[in-house]
């Protein structure tokens, strides 16, 4: 029975909820994904999450697993005890509510919570591309930019739950207002939203290129269209990827002056842009960073893809290997 031990991982995002039964090697079983109604109030969300988790528990028990606990990651800021959500930009109904505490009270199993960026960091550290790294930063680039930091096997929690807000490091003080209220945040230069903005700008200037054609087919431009153009050698797409990658590297040079990581892992939807994107990040990092701080850093792709969240959430209840 010992080897059938598992934990339930739950990853709540602004658009989808992912659930999985995760074994002690970090492998997902019975994984599923359902769309989230981001308009839900905290009470509606609590009821809905309880129902989804109960179904996952039933499915898991049916297959003979012994469940250690339920781990859940969510977006935004939590209090230090991780019993309250202070601010979640993409799930506004949950702002300033005790959803974690109320949801945990629905289950007899122990339940633990963390921020999504911390979950991804722990997953990559224990089971993915960050194994063996003593000073690790795991960056998640999607609509926004988040980061988790691990020092000597432990998550860094400077304020509330997180090491810091990488997406809101100021890289261009004269630049655009960020949705957070700051000016010139890294997210205005390097997030998935910035990529979409640059692509739309390129099309408005040059209405005959490959991106314009892709926009006509898809109705809008996202990372997927830019990636498609990039793979076909489109110069405009290459410049966009170079720009968002370079700026992320520049932001990481500042981050490195604080954390001096050995390894920086890049995950999230935007990381699907692949090696051209990683090289641009590396260029930004070494163009502006102090050589002593940045030259030795390994920049690598995340290994766990979109499962990092559920694996990291479950790992709250999976014992560390002694290795
Ligand atoms: Zn900001």
CSV table of C-alpha atoms and ligand atoms in Angstrom, one decimal:
chain,number,residue,atom,x,y,z
A,1,UNK,CA,0.0,0.0,0.0
A,2,UNK,CA,2.9,2.3,0.7
A,3,UNK,CA,3.7,2.9,-3.0
A,4,UNK,CA,0.1,3.9,-3.6
A,5,UNK,CA,0.4,7.0,-1.4
A,6,UNK,CA,-0.6,10.2,-3.2
A,7,UNK,CA,-1.8,13.8,-2.6
A,8,UNK,CA,-4.5,15.7,-4.5
A,9,UNK,CA,-3.2,18.7,-6.4
A,10,UNK,CA,-5.6,21.6,-7.3
A,11,UNK,CA,-4.5,24.5,-9.4
A,12,UNK,CA,-7.0,27.4,-9.6
A,13,UNK,CA,-6.4,29.9,-12.3
A,14,UNK,CA,-8.4,32.8,-13.7
A,15,UNK,CA,-9.6,30.7,-16.6
A,16,UNK,CA,-9.3,27.0,-15.6
A,17,UNK,CA,-9.2,24.7,-12.7
A,18,UNK,CA,-6.8,21.7,-12.9
A,19,UNK,CA,-7.0,18.7,-10.6
A,20,UNK,CA,-4.8,15.6,-10.4
A,21,UNK,CA,-3.9,12.8,-8.1
A,22,UNK,CA,-0.1,13.1,-7.7
A,23,UNK,CA,2.1,10.2,-6.6
A,24,UNK,CA,5.3,10.5,-4.5
A,25,UNK,CA,7.4,10.7,-7.7
A,26,UNK,CA,5.5,13.8,-8.9
A,27,UNK,CA,3.6,11.9,-11.6
A,28,UNK,CA,0.0,12.9,-12.3
A,29,UNK,CA,-2.9,10.5,-12.5
A,30,UNK,CA,-6.6,11.0,-13.1
A,31,UNK,CA,-5.8,14.6,-14.3
A,32,UNK,CA,-8.6,16.8,-15.5
A,33,UNK,CA,-9.3,20.4,-16.3
A,34,UNK,CA,-12.5,22.4,-16.1
A,35,UNK,CA,-13.3,26.0,-17.1
A,36,UNK,CA,-13.7,28.5,-14.2
A,37,UNK,CA,-16.4,31.1,-13.9
A,38,UNK,CA,-14.3,34.1,-12.9
A,39,UNK,CA,-17.4,36.0,-11.9
A,40,UNK,CA,-18.2,33.7,-9.0
A,41,UNK,CA,-18.4,35.2,-5.5
A,42,UNK,CA,-16.2,33.6,-2.8
A,43,UNK,CA,-19.2,31.6,-1.5
A,44,UNK,CA,-20.1,30.3,-5.0
A,45,UNK,CA,-16.5,29.5,-5.7
A,46,UNK,CA,-16.1,27.6,-2.4
A,47,UNK,CA,-19.2,25.5,-3.1
A,48,UNK,CA,-18.0,24.8,-6.7
A,49,UNK,CA,-14.4,24.0,-5.7
A,50,UNK,CA,-15.7,21.6,-2.9
A,51,UNK,CA,-17.8,19.8,-5.4
A,52,UNK,CA,-14.9,19.4,-7.9
A,53,UNK,CA,-12.4,18.3,-5.2
A,54,UNK,CA,-15.0,15.8,-3.8
A,55,UNK,CA,-15.3,14.2,-7.2
A,56,UNK,CA,-11.5,14.0,-7.5
A,57,UNK,CA,-11.3,12.3,-4.0
A,58,UNK,CA,-14.0,9.8,-5.0
A,59,UNK,CA,-12.2,8.9,-8.3
A,60,UNK,CA,-8.9,8.6,-6.5
A,61,UNK,CA,-10.2,6.3,-3.7
A,62,UNK,CA,-12.0,4.2,-6.3
A,63,UNK,CA,-8.5,3.3,-7.7
A,64,UNK,CA,-7.2,2.3,-4.3
A,65,UNK,CA,-4.9,5.3,-3.6
A,66,UNK,CA,-4.2,6.3,0.0
A,67,UNK,CA,-4.6,10.1,0.1
A,68,UNK,CA,-2.3,12.2,2.3
A,69,UNK,CA,-3.9,15.6,1.8
A,70,UNK,CA,-5.2,18.2,-0.6
A,71,UNK,CA,-2.8,20.9,-1.8
A,72,UNK,CA,-4.1,23.9,-3.7
A,73,UNK,CA,-2.4,26.8,-5.5
A,74,UNK,CA,-4.1,30.0,-6.5
A,75,UNK,CA,-3.2,33.3,-8.1
A,76,UNK,CA,-2.6,36.6,-6.2
A,77,UNK,CA,-1.5,37.6,-2.8
A,78,UNK,CA,-2.3,35.7,0.4
A,79,UNK,CA,-1.7,36.6,4.1
A,80,UNK,CA,1.3,35.0,5.8
A,81,UNK,CA,-0.7,32.1,7.3
A,82,UNK,CA,-2.3,31.5,3.8
A,83,UNK,CA,-5.8,31.4,5.2
A,84,UNK,CA,-7.0,34.5,3.4
A,85,UNK,CA,-6.8,35.8,-0.2
A,86,UNK,CA,-5.8,39.5,-0.1
A,87,UNK,CA,-5.8,40.3,-3.8
A,88,UNK,CA,-6.3,38.2,-6.9
A,89,UNK,CA,-6.4,40.4,-10.0
A,90,UNK,CA,-8.1,37.7,-12.3
A,91,UNK,CA,-10.6,36.4,-9.7
A,92,UNK,CA,-11.9,39.6,-8.2
A,93,UNK,CA,-14.7,37.9,-6.3
A,94,UNK,CA,-12.2,36.3,-4.1
A,95,UNK,CA,-10.4,39.5,-3.0
A,96,UNK,CA,-10.2,40.0,0.7
A,97,UNK,CA,-12.0,36.7,1.6
A,98,UNK,CA,-11.1,33.7,3.7
A,99,UNK,CA,-11.9,31.2,0.9
A,100,UNK,CA,-8.9,29.0,1.8
A,101,UNK,CA,-10.0,28.6,5.4
A,102,UNK,CA,-13.6,28.0,4.5
A,103,UNK,CA,-12.8,25.5,1.8
A,104,UNK,CA,-10.4,23.5,4.1
A,105,UNK,CA,-13.2,23.2,6.7
A,106,UNK,CA,-15.2,21.2,4.1
A,107,UNK,CA,-12.7,18.3,4.2
A,108,UNK,CA,-11.5,15.8,6.8
A,109,UNK,CA,-8.2,15.5,5.0
A,110,UNK,CA,-5.6,18.1,5.8
A,111,UNK,CA,-5.6,20.9,3.2
A,112,UNK,CA,-2.8,23.3,2.4
A,113,UNK,CA,-2.5,26.4,0.2
A,114,UNK,CA,0.2,28.3,-1.7
A,115,UNK,CA,0.6,30.9,-4.4
A,116,UNK,CA,0.7,29.5,-8.0
A,117,UNK,CA,4.2,30.8,-8.6
A,118,UNK,CA,5.5,29.0,-5.4
A,119,UNK,CA,3.8,25.8,-6.5
A,120,UNK,CA,5.5,25.9,-9.9
A,121,UNK,CA,8.8,26.6,-8.2
A,122,UNK,CA,8.5,23.7,-5.8
A,123,UNK,CA,7.4,21.3,-8.6
A,124,UNK,CA,10.4,22.2,-10.8
A,125,UNK,CA,12.8,22.0,-7.9
A,126,UNK,CA,11.6,18.5,-6.7
A,127,UNK,CA,10.5,16.8,-9.9
A,128,UNK,CA,11.5,19.0,-12.9
A,129,UNK,CA,14.3,21.1,-14.5
A,130,UNK,CA,15.4,22.6,-11.1
A,131,UNK,CA,16.5,19.4,-9.4
A,132,UNK,CA,19.8,19.7,-7.6
A,133,UNK,CA,19.9,23.6,-7.8
A,134,UNK,CA,20.5,25.2,-4.4
A,135,UNK,CA,19.6,28.7,-5.6
A,136,UNK,CA,16.7,28.5,-8.0
A,137,UNK,CA,14.3,31.0,-9.5
A,138,UNK,CA,11.3,29.6,-11.5
A,139,UNK,CA,9.6,32.2,-13.6
A,140,UNK,CA,6.1,31.8,-15.0
A,141,UNK,CA,5.3,34.0,-18.0
A,142,UNK,CA,1.6,34.1,-19.0
A,143,UNK,CA,-0.8,37.0,-19.0
A,144,UNK,CA,1.4,38.2,-16.1
A,145,UNK,CA,4.8,37.3,-14.8
A,146,UNK,CA,5.4,35.5,-11.5
A,147,UNK,CA,8.4,34.0,-9.9
A,148,UNK,CA,9.1,31.6,-7.0
A,149,UNK,CA,12.5,31.4,-5.3
A,150,UNK,CA,14.0,28.3,-3.6
A,151,UNK,CA,17.1,28.6,-1.4
A,152,UNK,CA,18.6,25.4,0.0
A,153,UNK,CA,15.4,23.5,-0.6
A,154,UNK,CA,13.0,26.0,0.9
A,155,UNK,CA,10.7,28.5,-0.6
A,156,UNK,CA,11.6,32.2,0.1
A,157,UNK,CA,8.7,34.1,1.6
A,158,UNK,CA,9.7,37.8,2.1
A,159,UNK,CA,6.3,39.3,2.4
A,160,UNK,CA,3.1,37.4,2.7
A,161,UNK,CA,3.8,34.2,0.8
A,162,UNK,CA,6.2,35.3,-2.0
A,163,UNK,CA,9.8,36.1,-2.7
A,164,UNK,CA,8.8,39.3,-4.5
A,165,UNK,CA,6.8,40.5,-7.5
A,166,UNK,CA,9.1,39.9,-10.4
A,167,UNK,CA,6.4,41.2,-12.8
A,168,UNK,CA,6.3,44.5,-11.1
A,169,UNK,CA,10.0,45.3,-10.9
A,170,UNK,CA,10.3,48.7,-12.6
A,171,UNK,CA,12.4,48.4,-15.7
A,172,UNK,CA,11.2,51.6,-17.5
A,173,UNK,CA,10.3,54.5,-15.1
A,174,UNK,CA,9.3,56.7,-18.1
A,175,UNK,CA,7.2,53.9,-19.6
A,176,UNK,CA,3.6,52.8,-19.6
A,177,UNK,CA,1.3,52.5,-16.7
A,178,UNK,CA,0.9,48.9,-15.5
A,179,UNK,CA,-2.5,47.5,-14.6
A,180,UNK,CA,-1.2,47.3,-11.0
A,181,UNK,CA,-0.9,51.1,-10.8
A,182,UNK,CA,2.9,51.2,-11.1
A,183,UNK,CA,4.8,52.7,-14.1
A,184,UNK,CA,7.1,50.8,-16.4
A,185,UNK,CA,6.7,47.4,-14.7
A,186,UNK,CA,8.4,44.4,-16.3
A,187,UNK,CA,4.9,43.1,-17.2
A,188,UNK,CA,4.4,46.1,-19.5
A,189,UNK,CA,7.4,45.0,-21.5
A,190,UNK,CA,7.6,41.2,-21.2
A,191,UNK,CA,4.3,39.6,-20.4
A,192,UNK,CA,1.9,37.7,-22.7
A,193,UNK,CA,-0.1,40.9,-22.7
A,194,UNK,CA,2.9,42.9,-23.9
A,195,UNK,CA,3.5,40.3,-26.7
A,196,UNK,CA,-0.1,40.7,-27.9
A,197,UNK,CA,0.2,44.5,-27.8
A,198,UNK,CA,3.4,44.4,-29.8
A,199,UNK,CA,1.9,42.1,-32.4
A,200,UNK,CA,-1.2,44.3,-32.8
A,201,UNK,CA,1.0,47.4,-33.2
A,202,UNK,CA,3.1,45.6,-35.9
A,203,UNK,CA,0.0,44.7,-37.8
A,204,UNK,CA,-1.4,48.3,-37.6
A,205,UNK,CA,1.9,49.6,-39.1
A,206,UNK,CA,2.4,46.8,-41.7
A,207,UNK,CA,-1.0,45.4,-42.8
A,208,UNK,CA,0.4,43.0,-45.4
A,209,UNK,CA,2.7,40.7,-43.4
A,210,UNK,CA,2.4,37.2,-42.1
A,211,UNK,CA,1.0,38.4,-38.7
A,212,UNK,CA,-1.7,40.3,-40.5
A,213,UNK,CA,-2.7,37.1,-42.4
A,214,UNK,CA,-2.7,35.1,-39.2
A,215,UNK,CA,-4.9,37.8,-37.5
A,216,UNK,CA,-7.4,37.5,-40.3
A,217,UNK,CA,-7.7,33.8,-39.7
A,218,UNK,CA,-7.7,33.7,-35.9
A,219,UNK,CA,-9.5,37.0,-35.3
A,220,UNK,CA,-6.8,38.2,-32.9
A,221,UNK,CA,-3.1,37.8,-32.2
A,222,UNK,CA,-1.9,35.7,-29.2
A,223,UNK,CA,1.4,33.9,-28.4
A,224,UNK,CA,0.2,31.0,-30.6
A,225,UNK,CA,0.0,33.2,-33.8
A,226,UNK,CA,3.3,34.9,-33.0
A,227,UNK,CA,4.9,31.5,-32.5
A,228,UNK,CA,3.4,30.2,-35.8
A,229,UNK,CA,5.0,33.2,-37.7
A,230,UNK,CA,8.3,32.7,-35.8
A,231,UNK,CA,8.5,29.1,-36.8
A,232,UNK,CA,8.0,30.1,-40.4
A,233,UNK,CA,10.9,32.6,-40.2
A,234,UNK,CA,8.9,35.8,-40.1
A,235,UNK,CA,11.1,38.8,-39.2
A,236,UNK,CA,8.5,40.8,-37.4
A,237,UNK,CA,7.6,37.9,-35.1
A,238,UNK,CA,11.3,37.4,-34.4
A,239,UNK,CA,11.7,41.0,-33.4
A,240,UNK,CA,8.7,40.7,-31.0
A,241,UNK,CA,10.1,37.6,-29.4
A,242,UNK,CA,13.5,39.2,-29.1
A,243,UNK,CA,11.9,42.3,-27.5
A,244,UNK,CA,9.8,40.5,-24.8
A,245,UNK,CA,12.7,38.0,-24.1
A,246,UNK,CA,15.3,40.8,-23.9
A,247,UNK,CA,13.2,42.8,-21.4
A,248,UNK,CA,12.5,39.7,-19.3
A,249,UNK,CA,16.3,39.1,-19.2
A,250,UNK,CA,16.9,42.8,-18.2
A,251,UNK,CA,14.3,42.4,-15.3
A,252,UNK,CA,16.0,39.2,-14.3
A,253,UNK,CA,19.3,41.0,-14.1
A,254,UNK,CA,17.8,43.2,-11.3
A,255,UNK,CA,16.3,40.1,-9.7
A,256,UNK,CA,19.8,38.4,-9.8
A,257,UNK,CA,21.3,41.4,-7.9
A,258,UNK,CA,19.0,40.4,-5.1
A,259,UNK,CA,18.8,36.6,-5.3
A,260,UNK,CA,21.9,35.6,-7.4
A,261,UNK,CA,20.2,32.4,-8.7
A,262,UNK,CA,22.3,29.4,-10.0
A,263,UNK,CA,19.5,28.5,-12.3
A,264,UNK,CA,16.6,30.4,-13.7
A,265,UNK,CA,13.8,28.3,-15.2
A,266,UNK,CA,11.3,29.8,-17.6
A,267,UNK,CA,7.8,28.3,-17.8
A,268,UNK,CA,4.3,29.3,-18.5
A,269,UNK,CA,2.4,29.7,-21.8
A,270,UNK,CA,4.8,32.3,-23.3
A,271,UNK,CA,7.8,29.9,-22.8
A,272,UNK,CA,6.3,27.8,-25.6
A,273,UNK,CA,8.1,30.2,-27.9
A,274,UNK,CA,11.1,28.0,-27.4
A,275,UNK,CA,14.8,28.5,-28.0
A,276,UNK,CA,14.7,31.9,-29.7
A,277,UNK,CA,12.9,33.2,-26.7
A,278,UNK,CA,15.3,31.6,-24.2
A,279,UNK,CA,18.3,33.1,-26.1
A,280,UNK,CA,16.7,36.5,-26.1
A,281,UNK,CA,16.3,36.3,-22.3
A,282,UNK,CA,19.9,35.3,-21.9
A,283,UNK,CA,21.0,38.3,-24.1
A,284,UNK,CA,18.9,40.7,-22.0
A,285,UNK,CA,20.4,39.2,-18.8
A,286,UNK,CA,24.0,39.5,-19.9
A,287,UNK,CA,23.6,42.9,-21.8
A,288,UNK,CA,22.6,44.8,-18.7
A,289,UNK,CA,23.5,42.6,-15.7
A,290,UNK,CA,26.8,42.7,-13.7
A,291,UNK,CA,29.0,39.9,-15.1
A,292,UNK,CA,29.8,38.5,-11.7
A,293,UNK,CA,26.1,38.2,-10.9
A,294,UNK,CA,24.7,36.9,-14.1
A,295,UNK,CA,27.4,35.1,-16.2
A,296,UNK,CA,27.2,31.8,-14.4
A,297,UNK,CA,23.4,31.6,-14.4
A,298,UNK,CA,21.9,28.7,-16.3
A,299,UNK,CA,18.7,29.7,-18.1
A,300,UNK,CA,16.5,26.7,-18.9
A,301,UNK,CA,13.0,25.8,-20.0
A,302,UNK,CA,10.6,24.4,-17.4
A,303,UNK,CA,10.2,20.6,-17.6
A,304,UNK,CA,6.7,20.1,-16.2
A,305,UNK,CA,4.7,22.4,-18.5
A,306,UNK,CA,1.1,23.1,-17.4
A,307,UNK,CA,1.2,20.4,-14.8
A,308,UNK,CA,3.7,22.3,-12.6
A,309,UNK,CA,0.8,23.9,-10.6
A,310,UNK,CA,-1.0,20.7,-9.6
A,311,UNK,CA,2.3,18.9,-8.9
A,312,UNK,CA,3.6,21.8,-6.7
A,313,UNK,CA,0.2,22.0,-4.9
A,314,UNK,CA,0.3,18.2,-4.1
A,315,UNK,CA,3.9,18.3,-3.1
A,316,UNK,CA,2.8,20.2,0.1
A,317,UNK,CA,1.8,16.6,1.2
A,318,UNK,CA,4.4,14.5,-0.5
A,319,UNK,CA,7.4,13.7,1.7
A,320,UNK,CA,10.8,15.0,0.4
A,321,UNK,CA,13.1,12.3,-0.9
A,322,UNK,CA,16.1,11.9,1.3
A,323,UNK,CA,18.5,11.8,-1.7
B,1,LIG,ZN1,2.9,46.5,-12.3
